[in-house]
Amino acid sequence: APGTAAPAMSKRAAKARLVPAKVAAPTATLVARLSRQDLERLLVRSVESGAVHRDDVLSLLPEAKQQAELPRLKHVGVSAARSGTGYFDDIDDDLLVKMILAKMPSDSRFVCAISTCKAWRSLRDAPELWSDIVVSSTGSLSRRGWGVMNGTHLLKLVAWLRNPGGVHSLSVEAGDSINPDAIKKALAAMPSLTSLSLSGKKITNAVLTHMAKQPAAKKLLRLSLDASGSVHAADALKLLEAAPNLTSLSLSSHLASNTSLMQLAAAAAAARGGGSPLLSELRLTRSFGGTCSWRCLSRLGDLFPELELLHVHNVSDNHYGDTCAASITAALARGAPFSVARLPRLRTLQIDELCGFTCNLGSDELESALGAVVAACPALQSLSVTHGAMWTGGSNPAPWQPLPTATRCLDELPASLGEARCGNRSLHLSGHAFSGTE
């Protein structure tokens, strides 16, 4: 009736209006979500009903697998056929190696080939088992008779390999016991590496400089450096510039300054004749005092336009000051909105902390920052953002700052988004409803 106030909308109805409209998933996406068992049943029914021709199925199989009984495959290696291993005698070496042992951790593979009976020794000649090596100073290999894994043990393993040049993936968790010289010798013996992970206190500047000079540096596609604070960004940059073909990079945050990332992008572009860097996955991991600045985050789209996954542990301009987003605060004071370079291919974005060590992010800064980030990622499928909380302990604790509140920054999420997580005792989304929001 005229003059009568409209009834208040229920919370359920208000939330329903904010839920993005459901979009039918493409056929390829639906098929990818099916289990293998469901796919097999569907294919069998399709062949039996005539919807799929049997010849089409046969054309996808090698000739040796088109018969009712599979032929017995030859044994691996030059030694006598494996026997005396119980039920394993009836398993083809090709199946045992590629489908079973190759899926096991590298330390378990070593145990099978070294510490057991002679019938298993021919596994040493199976290259599929030794193309991926994981070495840890404190891992399960130590508990199976090696003692504390050290540099001597690492070099013995390298010497034991029939063909160290066949190793394509190496992961070394050096800890305190695998010395830098042994790591450098192991790297020099493996010229075909395409994936490398180095972590621990013994990963020094000298190790990174040495690796930058190796032939394998140019072949690297995946690189992970979880080094201690004693490693300098300049030495890490030498290795990064020597690896222009990286598609996946994981760096300790203190090694990933705006300058170093700019130089990495420039080196990659130069090596590709001016083409965009191939980097599609970037992870900036936790390190003491290390952080990714808002300025650095805002430029990633210009530096690495092919990014599809971005995981940043902490984003802040000043980790230990009274404000953790000074650049955004200054922009807002000038009336200039904070902006982020477009990341047109980004599918997954995860930020673990928005707060500084001694400060929380302000609400205005949070609104501006998250709004700019979401607007820059039109193809985003998964979003996870955590604010965290400042530290107020110690002998001279900083006064507690209020937690920020987000009210408008996520009102216009991309239609492609299927999962959003925003929370962890800190980030409040007022008036926004979305499936999967915490």
Tab-separated table of C-alpha atoms in Angstrom:
chain	number	residue	atom	x	y	z
A	1	ALA	CA	0.000	0.000	0.000
A	2	PRO	CA	1.185	3.600	-0.590
A	3	GLY	CA	3.255	4.932	2.291
A	4	THR	CA	3.904	1.462	3.661
A	5	ALA	CA	7.546	0.406	3.968
A	6	ALA	CA	8.541	-2.598	1.862
A	7	PRO	CA	9.155	-5.740	3.928
A	8	ALA	CA	12.793	-6.475	4.693
A	9	MET	CA	14.307	-9.099	2.432
A	10	SER	CA	15.201	-12.298	4.254
A	11	LYS	CA	18.851	-13.183	4.651
A	12	ARG	CA	18.288	-16.376	2.640
A	13	ALA	CA	16.803	-14.398	-0.280
A	14	ALA	CA	19.567	-11.778	-0.113
A	15	LYS	CA	22.247	-14.447	-0.291
A	16	ALA	CA	20.487	-16.211	-3.144
A	17	ARG	CA	20.668	-13.071	-5.264
A	18	LEU	CA	24.433	-12.880	-4.784
A	19	VAL	CA	25.163	-16.480	-5.759
A	20	PRO	CA	26.609	-16.512	-9.300
A	21	ALA	CA	24.428	-18.161	-11.937
A	22	LYS	CA	25.335	-21.777	-12.620
A	23	VAL	CA	27.003	-22.372	-15.963
A	24	ALA	CA	26.846	-25.787	-17.643
A	25	ALA	CA	30.261	-27.437	-17.533
A	26	PRO	CA	31.895	-28.385	-20.860
A	27	THR	CA	31.823	-32.055	-21.821
A	28	ALA	CA	35.590	-32.373	-21.356
A	29	THR	CA	35.252	-31.098	-17.784
A	30	LEU	CA	32.469	-33.551	-16.958
A	31	VAL	CA	34.490	-36.470	-18.343
A	32	ALA	CA	37.547	-35.405	-16.331
A	33	ARG	CA	35.477	-35.571	-13.142
A	34	LEU	CA	34.474	-39.208	-13.704
A	35	SER	CA	36.359	-42.002	-11.982
A	36	ARG	CA	38.232	-44.503	-14.112
A	37	GLN	CA	35.766	-47.215	-13.098
A	38	ASP	CA	32.803	-45.124	-14.292
A	39	LEU	CA	34.560	-44.336	-17.566
A	40	GLU	CA	35.276	-48.023	-18.202
A	41	ARG	CA	31.661	-48.971	-17.546
A	42	LEU	CA	30.429	-46.180	-19.808
A	43	LEU	CA	32.744	-47.255	-22.627
A	44	VAL	CA	31.745	-50.930	-22.328
A	45	ARG	CA	28.045	-50.021	-22.515
A	46	SER	CA	28.703	-47.730	-25.478
A	47	VAL	CA	30.546	-50.473	-27.400
A	48	GLU	CA	27.919	-53.116	-26.602
A	49	SER	CA	25.098	-50.790	-27.693
A	50	GLY	CA	26.873	-49.852	-30.923
A	51	ALA	CA	27.268	-46.183	-30.025
A	52	VAL	CA	31.057	-46.639	-30.174
A	53	HIS	CA	32.602	-49.021	-32.714
A	54	ARG	CA	34.873	-51.761	-31.417
A	55	ASP	CA	37.393	-50.879	-34.153
A	56	ASP	CA	37.729	-47.409	-32.646
A	57	VAL	CA	38.746	-48.976	-29.342
A	58	LEU	CA	41.227	-51.309	-31.026
A	59	SER	CA	42.802	-48.410	-32.926
A	60	LEU	CA	43.781	-46.806	-29.608
A	61	LEU	CA	45.631	-49.914	-28.407
A	62	PRO	CA	49.060	-51.145	-29.505
A	63	GLU	CA	48.886	-54.372	-31.521
A	64	ALA	CA	50.368	-56.433	-28.673
A	65	LYS	CA	47.396	-55.547	-26.418
A	66	GLN	CA	44.580	-56.231	-28.885
A	67	GLN	CA	44.475	-59.997	-28.184
A	68	ALA	CA	42.658	-61.843	-25.390
A	69	GLU	CA	45.956	-62.874	-23.771
A	70	LEU	CA	48.860	-60.498	-23.406
A	71	PRO	CA	52.301	-61.828	-24.436
A	72	ARG	CA	54.902	-62.123	-21.713
A	73	LEU	CA	57.290	-59.213	-21.930
A	74	LYS	CA	61.059	-59.509	-21.761
A	75	HIS	CA	62.906	-59.027	-18.501
A	76	VAL	CA	64.771	-55.823	-17.757
A	77	GLY	CA	68.570	-55.781	-17.737
A	78	VAL	CA	71.294	-58.120	-18.871
A	79	SER	CA	71.236	-60.499	-15.899
A	80	ALA	CA	69.369	-63.783	-15.695
A	81	ALA	CA	65.589	-63.726	-15.594
A	82	ARG	CA	64.225	-62.838	-12.193
A	83	SER	CA	63.259	-65.909	-10.178
A	84	GLY	CA	63.026	-66.880	-6.571
A	85	THR	CA	60.976	-63.819	-5.600
A	86	GLY	CA	57.775	-65.674	-4.771
A	87	TYR	CA	54.607	-64.287	-6.317
A	88	PHE	CA	56.612	-61.517	-8.001
A	89	ASP	CA	58.005	-64.151	-10.423
A	90	ASP	CA	54.675	-64.075	-12.264
A	91	ILE	CA	54.692	-60.318	-12.773
A	92	ASP	CA	56.237	-59.031	-15.993
A	93	ASP	CA	59.283	-56.862	-15.341
A	94	ASP	CA	57.775	-54.178	-17.537
A	95	LEU	CA	54.693	-54.048	-15.311
A	96	LEU	CA	56.689	-54.355	-12.083
A	97	VAL	CA	59.057	-51.553	-13.024
A	98	LYS	CA	56.777	-49.027	-14.700
A	99	MET	CA	53.504	-49.543	-12.854
A	100	ILE	CA	54.644	-50.529	-9.345
A	101	LEU	CA	58.238	-49.741	-8.422
A	102	ALA	CA	58.392	-46.501	-10.412
A	103	LYS	CA	55.498	-45.190	-8.269
A	104	MET	CA	57.377	-45.855	-5.030
A	105	PRO	CA	59.631	-43.323	-3.255
A	106	SER	CA	63.194	-43.394	-4.529
A	107	ASP	CA	64.554	-44.668	-1.209
A	108	SER	CA	62.261	-47.736	-1.452
A	109	ARG	CA	63.514	-48.358	-4.982
A	110	PHE	CA	67.102	-48.285	-3.756
A	111	VAL	CA	66.249	-50.814	-1.036
A	112	CYS	CA	64.749	-53.183	-3.623
A	113	ALA	CA	67.770	-52.952	-5.902
A	114	ILE	CA	70.532	-53.017	-3.276
A	115	SER	CA	69.499	-54.508	0.056
A	116	THR	CA	67.612	-57.608	-1.092
A	117	CYS	CA	68.447	-60.880	-2.868
A	118	LYS	CA	70.297	-61.147	-6.178
A	119	ALA	CA	67.046	-61.835	-8.039
A	120	TRP	CA	66.205	-58.141	-7.711
A	121	ARG	CA	69.630	-56.784	-8.654
A	122	SER	CA	68.736	-56.436	-12.343
A	123	LEU	CA	66.472	-53.555	-11.354
A	124	ARG	CA	69.621	-51.451	-11.290
A	125	ASP	CA	69.536	-51.582	-15.093
A	126	ALA	CA	65.971	-50.245	-15.372
A	127	PRO	CA	66.346	-46.559	-16.349
A	128	GLU	CA	62.705	-45.844	-15.481
A	129	LEU	CA	63.499	-46.347	-11.793
A	130	TRP	CA	66.370	-43.880	-11.595
A	131	SER	CA	65.178	-40.902	-13.600
A	132	ASP	CA	63.644	-39.355	-10.457
A	133	ILE	CA	65.873	-39.160	-7.359
A	134	VAL	CA	64.854	-37.779	-3.950
A	135	VAL	CA	67.543	-37.425	-1.269
A	136	SER	CA	66.877	-36.264	2.279
A	137	SER	CA	69.238	-35.867	5.212
A	138	THR	CA	66.525	-37.008	7.629
A	139	GLY	CA	64.182	-39.072	5.449
A	140	SER	CA	63.241	-42.745	5.526
A	141	LEU	CA	66.423	-43.683	3.661
A	142	SER	CA	68.329	-42.776	6.836
A	143	ARG	CA	66.114	-45.074	8.919
A	144	ARG	CA	66.832	-48.053	6.659
A	145	GLY	CA	70.489	-48.456	7.447
A	146	TRP	CA	72.168	-45.415	5.887
A	147	GLY	CA	72.413	-43.554	9.185
A	148	VAL	CA	72.292	-39.782	8.812
A	149	MET	CA	72.395	-39.054	5.079
A	150	ASN	CA	75.522	-37.073	4.324
A	151	GLY	CA	77.635	-35.974	1.389
A	152	THR	CA	79.525	-39.273	1.210
A	153	HIS	CA	76.294	-41.238	0.911
A	154	LEU	CA	75.048	-38.925	-1.822
A	155	LEU	CA	78.193	-39.427	-3.883
A	156	LYS	CA	77.975	-43.204	-3.390
A	157	LEU	CA	74.453	-43.148	-4.767
A	158	VAL	CA	75.564	-41.140	-7.787
A	159	ALA	CA	78.442	-43.574	-8.395
A	160	TRP	CA	76.081	-46.539	-8.080
A	161	LEU	CA	73.777	-45.278	-10.840
A	162	ARG	CA	74.455	-46.931	-14.196
A	163	ASN	CA	73.753	-43.682	-16.008
A	164	PRO	CA	73.583	-40.493	-13.893
A	165	GLY	CA	72.964	-38.628	-17.133
A	166	GLY	CA	69.570	-40.344	-17.280
A	167	VAL	CA	68.373	-38.582	-14.119
A	168	HIS	CA	65.770	-35.970	-15.079
A	169	SER	CA	64.486	-34.975	-11.637
A	170	LEU	CA	66.556	-34.401	-8.490
A	171	SER	CA	65.357	-33.266	-5.074
A	172	VAL	CA	67.901	-32.661	-2.304
A	173	GLU	CA	66.861	-31.764	1.240
A	174	ALA	CA	70.364	-31.051	2.495
A	175	GLY	CA	69.651	-30.253	6.134
A	176	ASP	CA	72.876	-29.866	8.107
A	177	SER	CA	74.649	-33.008	6.895
A	178	ILE	CA	74.814	-33.069	3.073
A	179	ASN	CA	77.724	-30.741	2.379
A	180	PRO	CA	77.801	-28.245	-0.521
A	181	ASP	CA	80.754	-29.926	-2.297
A	182	ALA	CA	78.877	-33.224	-2.556
A	183	ILE	CA	75.802	-31.428	-3.885
A	184	LYS	CA	77.896	-29.642	-6.522
A	185	LYS	CA	79.486	-32.915	-7.662
A	186	ALA	CA	76.077	-34.584	-7.897
A	187	LEU	CA	74.712	-31.710	-9.981
A	188	ALA	CA	77.700	-31.853	-12.332
A	189	ALA	CA	77.095	-35.585	-12.883
A	190	MET	CA	73.495	-35.060	-14.014
A	191	PRO	CA	73.495	-33.004	-17.247
A	192	SER	CA	69.943	-33.976	-18.261
A	193	LEU	CA	68.047	-32.521	-15.303
A	194	THR	CA	64.750	-30.859	-16.163
A	195	SER	CA	63.429	-30.645	-12.591
A	196	LEU	CA	65.483	-29.552	-9.561
A	197	SER	CA	64.541	-28.946	-5.926
A	198	LEU	CA	67.120	-27.711	-3.406
A	199	SER	CA	66.398	-26.985	0.256
A	200	GLY	CA	68.179	-26.808	3.591
A	201	LYS	CA	70.970	-24.872	5.287
A	202	LYS	CA	73.682	-26.441	3.116
A	203	ILE	CA	72.234	-24.946	-0.065
A	204	THR	CA	74.709	-22.094	-0.286
A	205	ASN	CA	75.506	-19.268	-2.686
A	206	ALA	CA	78.331	-21.422	-4.071
A	207	VAL	CA	75.907	-24.267	-4.879
A	208	LEU	CA	73.583	-21.959	-6.813
A	209	THR	CA	76.457	-20.288	-8.665
A	210	HIS	CA	77.854	-23.715	-9.563
A	211	MET	CA	74.482	-24.948	-10.867
A	212	ALA	CA	74.132	-21.826	-13.013
A	213	LYS	CA	77.246	-22.920	-14.919
A	214	GLN	CA	76.038	-26.475	-15.597
A	215	PRO	CA	74.604	-27.541	-19.005
A	216	ALA	CA	71.451	-28.711	-17.254
A	217	ALA	CA	70.536	-25.143	-16.234
A	218	LYS	CA	69.235	-24.328	-19.714
A	219	LYS	CA	67.148	-27.513	-19.731
A	220	LEU	CA	65.407	-26.871	-16.415
A	221	LEU	CA	61.625	-26.663	-16.636
A	222	ARG	CA	60.856	-26.882	-12.901
A	223	LEU	CA	62.951	-25.276	-10.148
A	224	SER	CA	62.371	-25.040	-6.394
A	225	LEU	CA	64.743	-23.124	-4.094
A	226	ASP	CA	63.916	-23.211	-0.393
A	227	ALA	CA	67.186	-21.758	0.831
A	228	SER	CA	68.160	-20.236	4.155
A	229	GLY	CA	68.454	-16.522	4.764
A	230	SER	CA	72.209	-16.679	4.153
A	231	VAL	CA	71.631	-17.199	0.413
A	232	HIS	CA	71.717	-13.918	-1.487
A	233	ALA	CA	69.129	-12.928	-4.074
A	234	ALA	CA	71.980	-12.020	-6.471
A	235	ASP	CA	73.335	-15.583	-6.436
A	236	ALA	CA	69.874	-17.073	-6.865
A	237	LEU	CA	69.369	-14.712	-9.798
A	238	LYS	CA	72.452	-16.155	-11.539
A	239	LEU	CA	70.750	-19.549	-11.614
A	240	LEU	CA	67.378	-18.100	-12.598
A	241	GLU	CA	68.884	-16.184	-15.520
A	242	ALA	CA	70.644	-19.371	-16.661
A	243	ALA	CA	67.291	-21.209	-16.784
A	244	PRO	CA	65.189	-19.288	-19.332
A	245	ASN	CA	62.829	-22.176	-20.092
A	246	LEU	CA	61.275	-22.520	-16.637
A	247	THR	CA	57.562	-23.267	-16.563
A	248	SER	CA	57.360	-23.779	-12.784
A	249	LEU	CA	59.283	-21.814	-10.138
A	250	SER	CA	59.154	-21.984	-6.341
A	251	LEU	CA	61.279	-19.445	-4.444
A	252	SER	CA	61.819	-18.471	-0.830
A	253	SER	CA	60.207	-15.057	-0.483
A	254	HIS	CA	63.453	-13.304	0.478
A	255	LEU	CA	64.906	-14.269	-2.923
A	256	ALA	CA	61.965	-12.887	-4.916
A	257	SER	CA	62.326	-9.108	-4.910
A	258	ASN	CA	60.669	-6.962	-7.552
A	259	THR	CA	64.082	-6.358	-9.123
A	260	SER	CA	65.064	-10.031	-9.276
A	261	LEU	CA	61.741	-11.033	-10.856
A	262	MET	CA	62.074	-8.245	-13.430
A	263	GLN	CA	65.573	-9.452	-14.340
A	264	LEU	CA	64.351	-13.054	-14.531
A	265	ALA	CA	61.539	-12.039	-16.905
A	266	ALA	CA	63.941	-9.997	-19.038
A	267	ALA	CA	66.436	-12.874	-19.279
A	268	ALA	CA	63.706	-15.352	-20.223
A	269	ALA	CA	62.283	-13.010	-22.855
A	270	ALA	CA	65.740	-12.373	-24.337
A	271	ALA	CA	66.458	-16.110	-24.542
A	272	ARG	CA	63.171	-16.574	-26.423
A	273	GLY	CA	63.904	-13.846	-28.941
A	274	GLY	CA	61.604	-11.344	-27.272
A	275	GLY	CA	58.760	-13.780	-26.612
A	276	SER	CA	56.924	-13.895	-23.297
A	277	PRO	CA	58.464	-16.045	-20.522
A	278	LEU	CA	56.997	-19.547	-20.370
A	279	LEU	CA	56.490	-19.487	-16.595
A	280	SER	CA	53.010	-20.828	-15.783
A	281	GLU	CA	53.418	-21.644	-12.063
A	282	LEU	CA	54.963	-19.308	-9.471
A	283	ARG	CA	55.180	-20.009	-5.747
A	284	LEU	CA	56.780	-17.555	-3.311
A	285	THR	CA	57.210	-19.602	-0.158
A	286	ARG	CA	57.687	-18.694	3.472
A	287	SER	CA	61.057	-17.441	4.672
A	288	PHE	CA	62.135	-15.483	7.736
A	289	GLY	CA	61.439	-11.806	7.054
A	290	GLY	CA	60.692	-12.470	3.385
A	291	THR	CA	57.605	-11.029	1.765
A	292	CYS	CA	56.201	-10.086	-1.639
A	293	SER	CA	55.414	-6.378	-1.848
A	294	TRP	CA	52.130	-5.098	-3.284
A	295	ARG	CA	54.118	-3.334	-6.005
A	296	CYS	CA	55.745	-6.625	-6.967
A	297	LEU	CA	52.392	-8.450	-7.001
A	298	SER	CA	50.804	-5.724	-9.120
A	299	ARG	CA	53.431	-6.176	-11.874
A	300	LEU	CA	53.455	-9.967	-12.173
A	301	GLY	CA	50.975	-9.891	-15.047
A	302	ASP	CA	53.326	-7.713	-17.111
A	303	LEU	CA	56.345	-9.885	-16.275
A	304	PHE	CA	54.789	-13.348	-16.618
A	305	PRO	CA	51.579	-13.180	-18.696
A	306	GLU	CA	51.402	-16.985	-19.025
A	307	LEU	CA	50.882	-17.565	-15.281
A	308	GLU	CA	48.144	-20.073	-14.508
A	309	LEU	CA	48.967	-20.695	-10.833
A	310	LEU	CA	50.163	-18.139	-8.285
A	311	HIS	CA	50.767	-19.004	-4.624
A	312	VAL	CA	52.213	-16.271	-2.386
A	313	HIS	CA	52.843	-16.853	1.292
A	314	ASN	CA	52.796	-13.210	2.378
A	315	VAL	CA	52.000	-9.933	0.625
A	316	SER	CA	53.015	-6.763	2.485
A	317	ASP	CA	55.089	-3.661	1.849
A	318	ASN	CA	56.607	-3.495	5.340
A	319	HIS	CA	56.593	-6.696	7.342
A	320	TYR	CA	57.702	-5.089	10.604
A	321	GLY	CA	56.272	-1.559	10.503
A	322	ASP	CA	53.005	0.018	11.634
A	323	THR	CA	51.419	-0.359	8.196
A	324	CYS	CA	51.761	-3.275	5.765
A	325	ALA	CA	50.352	-1.655	2.611
A	326	ALA	CA	51.982	1.783	2.412
A	327	SER	CA	51.838	1.870	-1.403
A	328	ILE	CA	48.074	1.270	-1.404
A	329	THR	CA	47.526	3.797	1.386
A	330	ALA	CA	49.465	6.427	-0.570
A	331	ALA	CA	47.491	5.694	-3.753
A	332	LEU	CA	44.182	6.043	-1.920
A	333	ALA	CA	45.333	9.327	-0.376
A	334	ARG	CA	45.970	10.674	-3.888
A	335	GLY	CA	42.556	9.461	-5.039
A	336	ALA	CA	44.203	6.958	-7.387
A	337	PRO	CA	42.840	3.401	-7.224
A	338	PHE	CA	45.274	0.561	-6.716
A	339	SER	CA	45.606	-1.495	-9.909
A	340	VAL	CA	47.034	-4.895	-10.811
A	341	ALA	CA	48.336	-5.880	-14.250
A	342	ARG	CA	46.031	-8.371	-15.948
A	343	LEU	CA	46.697	-12.065	-15.506
A	344	PRO	CA	44.504	-13.376	-18.345
A	345	ARG	CA	45.394	-17.062	-17.917
A	346	LEU	CA	45.509	-17.290	-14.113
A	347	ARG	CA	43.351	-20.173	-12.862
A	348	THR	CA	44.498	-20.573	-9.247
A	349	LEU	CA	45.398	-17.832	-6.769
A	350	GLN	CA	46.364	-18.443	-3.147
A	351	ILE	CA	47.597	-15.826	-0.662
A	352	ASP	CA	48.361	-17.177	2.814
A	353	GLU	CA	48.910	-13.873	4.666
A	354	LEU	CA	47.940	-10.265	4.020
A	355	CYS	CA	49.018	-8.959	7.417
A	356	GLY	CA	52.516	-7.900	8.418
A	357	PHE	CA	54.360	-9.374	11.394
A	358	THR	CA	53.520	-6.348	13.568
A	359	CYS	CA	50.518	-4.864	11.744
A	360	ASN	CA	47.162	-5.774	10.225
A	361	LEU	CA	45.885	-4.623	6.849
A	362	GLY	CA	43.378	-1.763	6.915
A	363	SER	CA	39.831	-2.245	5.616
A	364	ASP	CA	40.185	0.402	2.883
A	365	GLU	CA	43.452	-1.166	1.714
A	366	LEU	CA	41.868	-4.614	1.766
A	367	GLU	CA	38.910	-3.466	-0.335
A	368	SER	CA	41.184	-1.799	-2.891
A	369	ALA	CA	43.726	-4.630	-3.062
A	370	LEU	CA	41.348	-7.596	-3.364
A	371	GLY	CA	39.084	-5.728	-5.762
A	372	ALA	CA	42.039	-4.998	-8.048
A	373	VAL	CA	43.350	-8.574	-7.836
A	374	VAL	CA	39.978	-10.160	-8.691
A	375	ALA	CA	39.395	-7.705	-11.560
A	376	ALA	CA	42.789	-8.629	-13.044
A	377	CYS	CA	41.997	-12.368	-13.207
A	378	PRO	CA	39.047	-12.941	-15.587
A	379	ALA	CA	39.675	-16.702	-15.882
A	380	LEU	CA	40.105	-17.401	-12.159
A	381	GLN	CA	38.756	-20.789	-11.045
A	382	SER	CA	40.076	-21.091	-7.483
A	383	LEU	CA	40.658	-18.262	-5.008
A	384	SER	CA	42.056	-18.660	-1.488
A	385	VAL	CA	42.895	-15.593	0.609
A	386	THR	CA	43.868	-15.517	4.278
A	387	HIS	CA	44.596	-12.373	6.249
A	388	GLY	CA	46.298	-13.848	9.301
A	389	ALA	CA	46.880	-11.822	12.456
A	390	MET	CA	49.654	-9.551	13.709
A	391	TRP	CA	51.947	-10.569	16.556
A	392	THR	CA	51.502	-8.725	19.841
A	393	GLY	CA	53.928	-10.606	22.067
A	394	GLY	CA	57.451	-9.851	23.231
A	395	SER	CA	58.831	-7.412	25.779
A	396	ASN	CA	57.571	-4.375	23.834
A	397	PRO	CA	54.394	-5.559	22.125
A	398	ALA	CA	52.799	-3.503	19.365
A	399	PRO	CA	49.246	-2.309	20.088
A	400	TRP	CA	46.573	-4.496	18.530
A	401	GLN	CA	45.133	-3.195	15.278
A	402	PRO	CA	41.533	-3.976	14.236
A	403	LEU	CA	41.004	-6.755	11.731
A	404	PRO	CA	39.921	-5.556	8.267
A	405	THR	CA	36.435	-6.018	6.843
A	406	ALA	CA	35.639	-6.627	3.165
A	407	THR	CA	32.207	-5.538	1.962
A	408	ARG	CA	32.384	-4.699	-1.756
A	409	CYS	CA	35.633	-6.019	-3.215
A	410	LEU	CA	34.262	-9.462	-4.141
A	411	ASP	CA	30.855	-8.382	-5.422
A	412	GLU	CA	31.856	-9.020	-9.044
A	413	LEU	CA	33.601	-12.364	-9.162
A	414	PRO	CA	34.457	-13.900	-12.551
A	415	ALA	CA	31.912	-16.411	-13.866
A	416	SER	CA	34.687	-19.005	-14.149
A	417	LEU	CA	35.252	-19.087	-10.366
A	418	GLY	CA	34.299	-22.435	-8.851
A	419	GLU	CA	35.894	-22.215	-5.393
A	420	ALA	CA	36.569	-19.327	-3.009
A	421	ARG	CA	38.076	-19.477	0.447
A	422	CYS	CA	38.466	-16.258	2.418
A	423	GLY	CA	38.992	-16.433	6.127
A	424	ASN	CA	41.161	-17.869	8.916
A	425	ARG	CA	39.987	-15.944	11.970
A	426	SER	CA	40.516	-12.680	10.207
A	427	LEU	CA	38.908	-11.795	6.892
A	428	HIS	CA	35.226	-10.893	7.154
A	429	LEU	CA	33.081	-10.828	3.995
A	430	SER	CA	30.017	-8.737	4.788
A	431	GLY	CA	26.995	-9.153	2.544
A	432	HIS	CA	28.601	-11.645	0.171
A	433	ALA	CA	27.412	-15.199	-0.340
A	434	PHE	CA	29.368	-17.664	-2.411
A	435	SER	CA	29.538	-21.447	-2.491
A	436	GLY	CA	32.726	-22.576	-0.782
A	437	THR	CA	33.386	-19.335	1.115
A	438	GLU	CA	34.717	-19.777	4.642
